[in-house]
Coordinates of C-alpha atoms in Angstrom, one line a residue:
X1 CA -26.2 138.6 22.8
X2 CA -22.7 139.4 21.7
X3 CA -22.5 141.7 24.4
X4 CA -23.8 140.1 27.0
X5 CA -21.2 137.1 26.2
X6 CA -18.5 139.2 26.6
X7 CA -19.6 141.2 30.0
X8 CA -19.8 137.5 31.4
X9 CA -16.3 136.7 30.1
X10 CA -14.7 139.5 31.7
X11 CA -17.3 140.1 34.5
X12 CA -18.7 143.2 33.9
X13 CA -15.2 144.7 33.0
X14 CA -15.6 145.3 29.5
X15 CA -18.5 144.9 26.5
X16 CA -17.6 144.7 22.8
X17 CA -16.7 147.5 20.4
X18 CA -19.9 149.2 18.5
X19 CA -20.8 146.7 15.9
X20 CA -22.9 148.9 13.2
X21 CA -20.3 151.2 11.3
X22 CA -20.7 153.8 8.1
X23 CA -23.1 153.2 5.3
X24 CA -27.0 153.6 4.5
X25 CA -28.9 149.8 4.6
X26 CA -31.4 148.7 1.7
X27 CA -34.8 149.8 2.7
X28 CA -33.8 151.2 6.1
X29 CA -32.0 147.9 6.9
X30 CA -29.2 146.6 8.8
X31 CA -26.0 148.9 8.3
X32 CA -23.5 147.2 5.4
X33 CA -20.2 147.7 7.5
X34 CA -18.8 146.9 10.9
X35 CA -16.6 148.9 12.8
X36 CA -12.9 148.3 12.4
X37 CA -13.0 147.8 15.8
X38 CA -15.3 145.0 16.0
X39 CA -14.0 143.5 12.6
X40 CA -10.5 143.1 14.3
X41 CA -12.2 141.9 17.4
X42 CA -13.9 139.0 15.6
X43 CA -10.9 138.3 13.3
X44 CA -8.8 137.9 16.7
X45 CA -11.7 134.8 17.7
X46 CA -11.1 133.8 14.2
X47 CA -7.4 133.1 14.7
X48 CA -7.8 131.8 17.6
X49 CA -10.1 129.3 16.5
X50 CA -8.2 128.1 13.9
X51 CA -5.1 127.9 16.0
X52 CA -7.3 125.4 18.1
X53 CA -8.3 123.7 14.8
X54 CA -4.4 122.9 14.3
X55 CA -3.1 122.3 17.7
X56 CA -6.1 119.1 17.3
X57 CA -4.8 118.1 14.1
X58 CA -1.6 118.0 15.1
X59 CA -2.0 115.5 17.8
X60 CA -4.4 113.9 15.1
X61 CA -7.5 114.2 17.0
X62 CA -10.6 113.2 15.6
X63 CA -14.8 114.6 16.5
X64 CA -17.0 112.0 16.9
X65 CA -21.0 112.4 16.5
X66 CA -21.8 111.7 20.1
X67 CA -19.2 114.6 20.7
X68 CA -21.0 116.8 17.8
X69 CA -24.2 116.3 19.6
X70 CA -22.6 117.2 23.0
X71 CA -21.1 120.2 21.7
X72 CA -24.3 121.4 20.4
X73 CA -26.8 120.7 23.7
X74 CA -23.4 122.2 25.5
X75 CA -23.7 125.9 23.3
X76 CA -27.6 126.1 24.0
X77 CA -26.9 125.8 27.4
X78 CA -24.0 128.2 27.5
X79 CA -26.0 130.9 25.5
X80 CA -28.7 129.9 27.4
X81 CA -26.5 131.2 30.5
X82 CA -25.2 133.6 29.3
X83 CA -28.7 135.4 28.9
X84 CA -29.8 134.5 32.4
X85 CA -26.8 136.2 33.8
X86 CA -27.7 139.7 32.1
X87 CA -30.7 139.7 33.2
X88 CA -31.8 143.3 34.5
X89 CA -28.3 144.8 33.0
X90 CA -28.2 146.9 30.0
X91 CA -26.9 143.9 28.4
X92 CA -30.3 142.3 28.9
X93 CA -32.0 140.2 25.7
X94 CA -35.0 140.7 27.1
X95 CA -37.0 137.2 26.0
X96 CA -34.9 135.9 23.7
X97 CA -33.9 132.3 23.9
X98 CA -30.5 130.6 22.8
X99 CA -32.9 129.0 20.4
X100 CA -33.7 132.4 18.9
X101 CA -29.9 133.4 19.1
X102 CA -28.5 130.3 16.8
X103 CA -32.3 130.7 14.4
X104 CA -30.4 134.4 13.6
X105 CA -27.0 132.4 12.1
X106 CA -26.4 130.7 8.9
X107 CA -26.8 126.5 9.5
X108 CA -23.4 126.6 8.3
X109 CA -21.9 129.2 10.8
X110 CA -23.6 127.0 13.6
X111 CA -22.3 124.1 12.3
X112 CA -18.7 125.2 12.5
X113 CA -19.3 126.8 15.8
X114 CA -20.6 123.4 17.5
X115 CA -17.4 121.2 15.9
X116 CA -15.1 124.1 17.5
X117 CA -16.6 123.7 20.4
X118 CA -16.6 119.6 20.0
X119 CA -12.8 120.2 19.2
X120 CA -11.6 122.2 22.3
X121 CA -13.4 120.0 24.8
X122 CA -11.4 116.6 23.1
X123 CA -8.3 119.1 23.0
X124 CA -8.7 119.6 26.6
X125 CA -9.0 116.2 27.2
X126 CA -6.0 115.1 25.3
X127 CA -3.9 118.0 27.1
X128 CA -5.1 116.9 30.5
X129 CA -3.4 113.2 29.6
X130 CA -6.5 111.1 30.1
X131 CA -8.0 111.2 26.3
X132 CA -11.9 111.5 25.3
X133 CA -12.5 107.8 23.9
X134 CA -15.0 106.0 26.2
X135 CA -12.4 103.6 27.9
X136 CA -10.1 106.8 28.5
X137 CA -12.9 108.6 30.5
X138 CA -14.1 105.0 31.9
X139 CA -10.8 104.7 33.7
X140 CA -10.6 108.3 35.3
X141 CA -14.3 107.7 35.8
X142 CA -12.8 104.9 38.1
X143 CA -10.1 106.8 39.6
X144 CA -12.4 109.6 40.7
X145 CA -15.6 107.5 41.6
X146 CA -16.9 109.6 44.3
X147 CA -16.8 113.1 43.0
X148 CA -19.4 112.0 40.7
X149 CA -21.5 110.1 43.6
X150 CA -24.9 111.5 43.1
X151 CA -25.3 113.5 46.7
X152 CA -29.0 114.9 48.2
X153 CA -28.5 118.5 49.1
X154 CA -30.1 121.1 52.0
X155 CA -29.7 124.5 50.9
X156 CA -30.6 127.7 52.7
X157 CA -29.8 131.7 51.3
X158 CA -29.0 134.8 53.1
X159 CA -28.9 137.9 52.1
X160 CA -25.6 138.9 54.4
X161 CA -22.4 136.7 55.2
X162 CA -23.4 137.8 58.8
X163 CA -27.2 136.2 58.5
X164 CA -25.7 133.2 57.0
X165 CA -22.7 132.6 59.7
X166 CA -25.9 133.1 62.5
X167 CA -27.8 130.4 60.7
X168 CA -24.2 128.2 61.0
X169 CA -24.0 129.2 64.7
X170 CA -27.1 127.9 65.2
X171 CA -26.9 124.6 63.9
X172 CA -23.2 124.5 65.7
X173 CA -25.4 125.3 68.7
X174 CA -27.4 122.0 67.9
X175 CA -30.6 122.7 65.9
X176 CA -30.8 120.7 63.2
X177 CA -30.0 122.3 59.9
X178 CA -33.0 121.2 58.0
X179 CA -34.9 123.4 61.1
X180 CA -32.7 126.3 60.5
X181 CA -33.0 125.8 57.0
X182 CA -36.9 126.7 56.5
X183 CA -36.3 130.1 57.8
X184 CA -34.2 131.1 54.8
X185 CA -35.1 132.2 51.8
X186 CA -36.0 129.0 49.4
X187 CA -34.4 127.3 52.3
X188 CA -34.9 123.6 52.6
X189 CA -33.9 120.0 50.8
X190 CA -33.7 121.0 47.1
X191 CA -33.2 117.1 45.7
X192 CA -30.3 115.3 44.6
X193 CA -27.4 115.5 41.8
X194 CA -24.3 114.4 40.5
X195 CA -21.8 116.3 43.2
X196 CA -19.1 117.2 41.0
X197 CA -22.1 119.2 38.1
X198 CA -23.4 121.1 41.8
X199 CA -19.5 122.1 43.0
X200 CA -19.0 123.6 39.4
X201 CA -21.1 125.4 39.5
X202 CA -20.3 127.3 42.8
X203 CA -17.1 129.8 43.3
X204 CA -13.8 128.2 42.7
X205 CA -12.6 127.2 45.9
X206 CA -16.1 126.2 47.8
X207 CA -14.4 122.5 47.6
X208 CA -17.8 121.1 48.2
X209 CA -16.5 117.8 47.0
X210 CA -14.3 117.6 50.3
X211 CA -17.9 118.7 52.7
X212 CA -18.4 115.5 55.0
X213 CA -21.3 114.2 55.1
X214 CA -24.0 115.8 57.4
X215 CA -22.0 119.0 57.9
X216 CA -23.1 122.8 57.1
X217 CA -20.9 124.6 55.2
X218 CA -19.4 127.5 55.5
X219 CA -21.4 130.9 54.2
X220 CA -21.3 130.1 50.4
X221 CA -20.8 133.5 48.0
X222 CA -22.7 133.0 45.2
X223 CA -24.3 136.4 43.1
X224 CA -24.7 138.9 45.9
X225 CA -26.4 135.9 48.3
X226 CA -24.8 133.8 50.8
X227 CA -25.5 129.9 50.7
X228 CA -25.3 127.4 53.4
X229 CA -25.6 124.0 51.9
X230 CA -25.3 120.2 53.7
X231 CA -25.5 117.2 51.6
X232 CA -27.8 114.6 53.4
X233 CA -26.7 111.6 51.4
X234 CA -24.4 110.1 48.8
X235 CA -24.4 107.4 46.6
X236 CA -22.9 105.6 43.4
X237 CA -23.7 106.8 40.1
X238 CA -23.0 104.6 37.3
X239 CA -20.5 105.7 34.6
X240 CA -23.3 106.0 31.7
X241 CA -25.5 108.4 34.1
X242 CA -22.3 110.5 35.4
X243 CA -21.0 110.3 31.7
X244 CA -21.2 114.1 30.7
X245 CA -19.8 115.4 33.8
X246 CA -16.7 113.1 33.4
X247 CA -16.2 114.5 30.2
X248 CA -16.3 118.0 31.7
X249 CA -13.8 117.4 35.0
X250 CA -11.2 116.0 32.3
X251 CA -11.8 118.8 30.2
X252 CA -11.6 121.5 33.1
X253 CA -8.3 119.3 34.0
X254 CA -6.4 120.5 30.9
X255 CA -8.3 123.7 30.3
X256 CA -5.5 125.9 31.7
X257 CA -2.9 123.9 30.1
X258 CA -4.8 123.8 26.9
X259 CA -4.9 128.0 27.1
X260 CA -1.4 128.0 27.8
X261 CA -1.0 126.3 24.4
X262 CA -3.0 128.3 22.6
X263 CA -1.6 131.4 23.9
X264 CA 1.8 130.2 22.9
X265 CA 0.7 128.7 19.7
X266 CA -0.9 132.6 18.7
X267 CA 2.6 134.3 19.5
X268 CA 4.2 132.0 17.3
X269 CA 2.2 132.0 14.6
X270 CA 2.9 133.7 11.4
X271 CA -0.8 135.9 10.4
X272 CA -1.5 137.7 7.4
X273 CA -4.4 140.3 8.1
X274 CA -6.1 142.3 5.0
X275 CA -5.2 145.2 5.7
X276 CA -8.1 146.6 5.3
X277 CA -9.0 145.3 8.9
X278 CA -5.6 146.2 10.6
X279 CA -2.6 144.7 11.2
X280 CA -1.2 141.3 13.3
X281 CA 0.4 142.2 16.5
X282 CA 2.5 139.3 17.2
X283 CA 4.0 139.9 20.5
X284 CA 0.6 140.5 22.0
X285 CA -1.5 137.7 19.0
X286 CA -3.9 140.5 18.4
X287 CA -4.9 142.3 15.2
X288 CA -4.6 146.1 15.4
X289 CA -7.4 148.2 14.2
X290 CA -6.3 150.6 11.3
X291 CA -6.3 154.1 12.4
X292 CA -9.1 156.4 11.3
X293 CA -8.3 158.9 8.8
X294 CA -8.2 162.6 9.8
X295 CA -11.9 164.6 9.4
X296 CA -10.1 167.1 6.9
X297 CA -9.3 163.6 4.3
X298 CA -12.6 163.1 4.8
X299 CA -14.5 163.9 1.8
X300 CA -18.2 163.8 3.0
X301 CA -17.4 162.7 6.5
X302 CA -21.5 163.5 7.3
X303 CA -21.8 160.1 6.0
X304 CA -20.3 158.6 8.3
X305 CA -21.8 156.8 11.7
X306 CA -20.5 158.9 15.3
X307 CA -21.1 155.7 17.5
X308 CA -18.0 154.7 19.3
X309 CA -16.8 151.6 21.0
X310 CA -15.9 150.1 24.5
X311 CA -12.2 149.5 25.1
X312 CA -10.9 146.7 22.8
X313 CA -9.6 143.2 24.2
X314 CA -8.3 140.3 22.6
X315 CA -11.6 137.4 22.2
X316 CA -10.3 134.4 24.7
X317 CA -10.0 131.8 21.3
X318 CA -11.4 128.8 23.2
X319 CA -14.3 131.0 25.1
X320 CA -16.2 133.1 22.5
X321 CA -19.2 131.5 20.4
X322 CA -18.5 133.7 17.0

């Protein structure tokens, strides 16, 4: 799962280090040591998180249970998609479910893990200016009514940008889109939704929020397939009902900021590393792995495991689970 988290992060570009490092388990069982490389990797996501931790304090934020409870439905679903999106890679989990994933943690560890993620997502919101009480998101809510309208979709998939810009000639042509629609794959009406959950989840820069009403798109990227997509209708969703997906535009809305904090906040920062697990790199706010010791000051180096490990990168502190 660890991996497959971090090929989605960086798209494919890079998995973790090996996890399982020297040493003989009880009864044939798990391996007693990590790499150095994945113990720097996860003491990088470590700092980072606590960075988060007190750039919140600082502007004396404070986690409420409804936000608890959002975090936690929020990091089922994100492992949850994170497993879906390996799927038929090496990285697959095969049928494990995020349930599974979190059953494998201490309560504890979970815990912590769901009031990080609580605390980035009211970080983001105070960074984006607007705030996370419910008046604060009640008046963006306002401001922004209709990107949260709920809006009744037609979508039809290709399997080429050329098949899919056919199907747009043809509707341009004058058949109706719902016609050309049935001859795609899973083509058809596919039921309403809030419009601003369906745009964010397409490629950034669809701007389906801005698609008139009634109009085809154009041919839609989206994980080797091409969408066209028309939304048949819109209409007013009240705040309680639109809700989550308010909380999640403001928090998107100071996400880069946020990261630009964090980034400056881990340069600045003064980190004392065991050094046991390496040492703090300041200039780049990563932890260097120690080196490994020459074969020949080896005393029984047979011991020792010969796996070896992807390319390191620094863990994204407000993107990683561990």
């Amino acid at each position: 799962f660890l991996n497959a988290q971090e090929a989605v992060a960086t798209s494919g570009q890079t998995g973790l280090p090996a996890i399982a490092g020297a040493g003989e388990g009880a009864e044939g069982g798990s391996l007693p040591a990590v790499t150095t490389q994945f113990a720097a990797t996860y003491l990088d996501t470590a700092i980072g998180h606590q960075l988060v931790l007190e750039l919140a304090a600082k502007r004396h934020l404070q986690i409420t249970p409804q936000e608890i409870a959002t975090a936690r439905s929020g990091l089922l679903n994100q492992i949850t998609q994170y497993l879906q999106a390996v799927t038929g890679s090496k990285y697959a989990c095969g049928s494990i479910t995020a349930q599974v994933v979190l059953k494998t943690m201490p309560t504890s560890f979970v815990n912590e893990n769901v009031r990080f993620g609580a605390t980035v997502g009211v970080l983001e919101e105070s960074v984006a200016g607007v705030g996370s009480s419910t008046a604060d998101l009640q008046r963006y809510f306002d401001a922004h009514a209709s990107l949260f309208d709920t809006a009744c979709f037609t979508v039809a998939e290709y399997s080429s940008q050329a098949t899919a810009a056919a199907a747009a000639a043809q509707v341009t042509a004058g058949t109706p889109f719902a016609q050309v629609a049935t001859q795609a794959t899973g083509g058809g009406p596919q039921g309403c939704d809030i419009l601003y959950g369906v745009a964010s989840e397409l490629p950034a820069g669809t701007n389906l929020e801005s698609l008139p009403l009634n109009t085809v798109s154009a041919p839609i990227s989206e994980n080797g397939s091409y969408l066209l997509v028309e939304i048949t209708k819109l209409t007013p969703t009240p705040f309680a009902k639109a809700r989550t997906e308010v909380e999640s535009a403001v928090q998107n809305a100071g996400a880069t900021k946020t990261r630009t904090e964090v980034d400056a906040a881990e340069k600045a920062a003064h980190v004392w590393v065991n050094r046991r697990y390496g040492q703090w790199r300041q200039a780049q706010a990563e932890i260097l792995p120690p080196a490994a010791p020459l074969t020949t000051d080896v005393l029984n180096s047979s011991v020792n495991g010969s796996g070896t490990g992807t390319s390191q990168t620094a863990s994204p502190a407000t993107g990683q689970t561990p």
